[in-house]
Amino acid sequence: EIANAAKVKAQQVDIDAAAQQLADNKRADTLRIADLEDRIRQQKDEDNDPKAAGDAPGACKPRHGIPARLSVGIDAVGR
């Protein structure tokens, strides 16, 4: 019975450690997602800013893919 109680206690320690790791990962993901949403908002603000009248190169700039700032944020979140 003592050996069984020790085994159960060891298993509970493993469960508690796994639960703590899950909670830590969830908090980290929340911060990463908030940062990514902020980057997206910043990019939208930049895209919607009025262009200068004499800014001919900026007027017809092709957009391929996503900006590097967002790409780095997406990579950090792992999604």
PDB file of C-alpha atoms in Angstrom:
ATOM      1  CA  GLU A   1       0.000   0.000   0.000  1.00  0.00           C
ATOM      2  CA  ILE A   2       2.897   2.376   0.770  1.00  0.00           C
ATOM      3  CA  ALA A   3       4.518   1.620  -2.590  1.00  0.00           C
ATOM      4  CA  ASN A   4       1.186   2.241  -4.349  1.00  0.00           C
ATOM      5  CA  ALA A   5       0.756   5.565  -2.526  1.00  0.00           C
ATOM      6  CA  ALA A   6       4.275   6.603  -3.579  1.00  0.00           C
ATOM      7  CA  LYS A   7       3.511   5.650  -7.172  1.00  0.00           C
ATOM      8  CA  VAL A   8       0.279   7.663  -7.133  1.00  0.00           C
ATOM      9  CA  LYS A   9       2.091  10.645  -5.634  1.00  0.00           C
ATOM     10  CA  ALA A  10       4.787  10.467  -8.343  1.00  0.00           C
ATOM     11  CA  GLN A  11       2.126  10.311 -11.036  1.00  0.00           C
ATOM     12  CA  GLN A  12       0.379  13.327  -9.530  1.00  0.00           C
ATOM     13  CA  VAL A  13       3.656  15.273  -9.623  1.00  0.00           C
ATOM     14  CA  ASP A  14       3.974  14.429 -13.337  1.00  0.00           C
ATOM     15  CA  ILE A  15       0.365  15.497 -13.959  1.00  0.00           C
ATOM     16  CA  ASP A  16       0.884  18.762 -12.076  1.00  0.00           C
ATOM     17  CA  ALA A  17       4.068  19.490 -14.058  1.00  0.00           C
ATOM     18  CA  ALA A  18       2.273  18.820 -17.346  1.00  0.00           C
ATOM     19  CA  ALA A  19      -0.628  21.056 -16.317  1.00  0.00           C
ATOM     20  CA  GLN A  20       1.786  23.842 -15.388  1.00  0.00           C
ATOM     21  CA  GLN A  21       3.601  23.488 -18.722  1.00  0.00           C
ATOM     22  CA  LEU A  22       0.266  23.682 -20.565  1.00  0.00           C
ATOM     23  CA  ALA A  23      -0.712  26.833 -18.658  1.00  0.00           C
ATOM     24  CA  ASP A  24       2.695  28.426 -19.358  1.00  0.00           C
ATOM     25  CA  ASN A  25       2.420  27.618 -23.068  1.00  0.00           C
ATOM     26  CA  LYS A  26      -1.097  29.027 -23.204  1.00  0.00           C
ATOM     27  CA  ARG A  27       0.067  32.314 -21.623  1.00  0.00           C
ATOM     28  CA  ALA A  28       2.999  32.521 -24.038  1.00  0.00           C
ATOM     29  CA  ASP A  29       0.683  31.844 -27.008  1.00  0.00           C
ATOM     30  CA  THR A  30      -1.688  34.551 -25.801  1.00  0.00           C
ATOM     31  CA  LEU A  31       1.161  37.071 -25.772  1.00  0.00           C
ATOM     32  CA  ARG A  32       2.399  35.969 -29.199  1.00  0.00           C
ATOM     33  CA  ILE A  33      -1.088  36.165 -30.688  1.00  0.00           C
ATOM     34  CA  ALA A  34      -1.622  39.641 -29.197  1.00  0.00           C
ATOM     35  CA  ASP A  35       1.699  40.756 -30.704  1.00  0.00           C
ATOM     36  CA  LEU A  36       0.738  39.325 -34.088  1.00  0.00           C
ATOM     37  CA  GLU A  37      -2.644  41.062 -33.983  1.00  0.00           C
ATOM     38  CA  ASP A  38      -0.846  44.317 -33.178  1.00  0.00           C
ATOM     39  CA  ARG A  39       1.489  43.790 -36.160  1.00  0.00           C
ATOM     40  CA  ILE A  40      -1.489  43.158 -38.421  1.00  0.00           C
ATOM     41  CA  ARG A  41      -3.196  46.316 -37.146  1.00  0.00           C
ATOM     42  CA  GLN A  42      -0.001  48.333 -37.746  1.00  0.00           C
ATOM     43  CA  GLN A  43       0.297  46.943 -41.264  1.00  0.00           C
ATOM     44  CA  LYS A  44      -3.318  47.786 -42.037  1.00  0.00           C
ATOM     45  CA  ASP A  45      -2.735  51.322 -40.751  1.00  0.00           C
ATOM     46  CA  GLU A  46       0.312  51.648 -43.012  1.00  0.00           C
ATOM     47  CA  ASP A  47      -1.606  50.255 -45.988  1.00  0.00           C
ATOM     48  CA  ASN A  48      -4.514  52.636 -45.417  1.00  0.00           C
ATOM     49  CA  ASP A  49      -2.385  55.758 -44.907  1.00  0.00           C
ATOM     50  CA  PRO A  50      -2.862  58.294 -47.666  1.00  0.00           C
ATOM     51  CA  LYS A  51       0.013  58.308 -50.141  1.00  0.00           C
ATOM     52  CA  ALA A  52       1.829  61.507 -50.998  1.00  0.00           C
ATOM     53  CA  ALA A  53       0.657  63.026 -54.301  1.00  0.00           C
ATOM     54  CA  GLY A  54       4.135  62.924 -55.850  1.00  0.00           C
ATOM     55  CA  ASP A  55       4.935  59.414 -54.651  1.00  0.00           C
ATOM     56  CA  ALA A  56       4.700  57.691 -58.018  1.00  0.00           C
ATOM     57  CA  PRO A  57       6.852  54.669 -57.072  1.00  0.00           C
ATOM     58  CA  GLY A  58       4.660  53.984 -54.032  1.00  0.00           C
ATOM     59  CA  ALA A  59       1.447  54.302 -56.009  1.00  0.00           C
ATOM     60  CA  CYS A  60       1.981  51.210 -58.144  1.00  0.00           C
ATOM     61  CA  LYS A  61       4.058  49.109 -55.772  1.00  0.00           C
ATOM     62  CA  PRO A  62       3.210  45.449 -56.274  1.00  0.00           C
ATOM     63  CA  ARG A  63       2.436  43.490 -53.123  1.00  0.00           C
ATOM     64  CA  HIS A  64       3.552  39.886 -53.167  1.00  0.00           C
ATOM     65  CA  GLY A  65       3.269  37.751 -50.048  1.00  0.00           C
ATOM     66  CA  ILE A  66       3.055  39.247 -46.596  1.00  0.00           C
ATOM     67  CA  PRO A  67       5.297  41.857 -45.014  1.00  0.00           C
ATOM     68  CA  ALA A  68       8.364  40.603 -43.147  1.00  0.00           C
ATOM     69  CA  ARG A  69       7.065  42.001 -39.840  1.00  0.00           C
ATOM     70  CA  LEU A  70       3.966  39.801 -40.054  1.00  0.00           C
ATOM     71  CA  SER A  71       5.910  36.799 -41.290  1.00  0.00           C
ATOM     72  CA  VAL A  72       8.208  36.917 -38.264  1.00  0.00           C
ATOM     73  CA  GLY A  73       5.212  37.225 -35.961  1.00  0.00           C
ATOM     74  CA  ILE A  74       3.442  34.288 -37.569  1.00  0.00           C
ATOM     75  CA  ASP A  75       6.584  32.165 -37.315  1.00  0.00           C
ATOM     76  CA  ALA A  76       6.887  33.017 -33.614  1.00  0.00           C
ATOM     77  CA  VAL A  77       3.344  31.835 -32.967  1.00  0.00           C
ATOM     78  CA  GLY A  78       3.920  28.704 -35.007  1.00  0.00           C
ATOM     79  CA  ARG A  79       0.681  28.925 -36.936  1.00  0.00           C
TER      80      ARG A  79
END
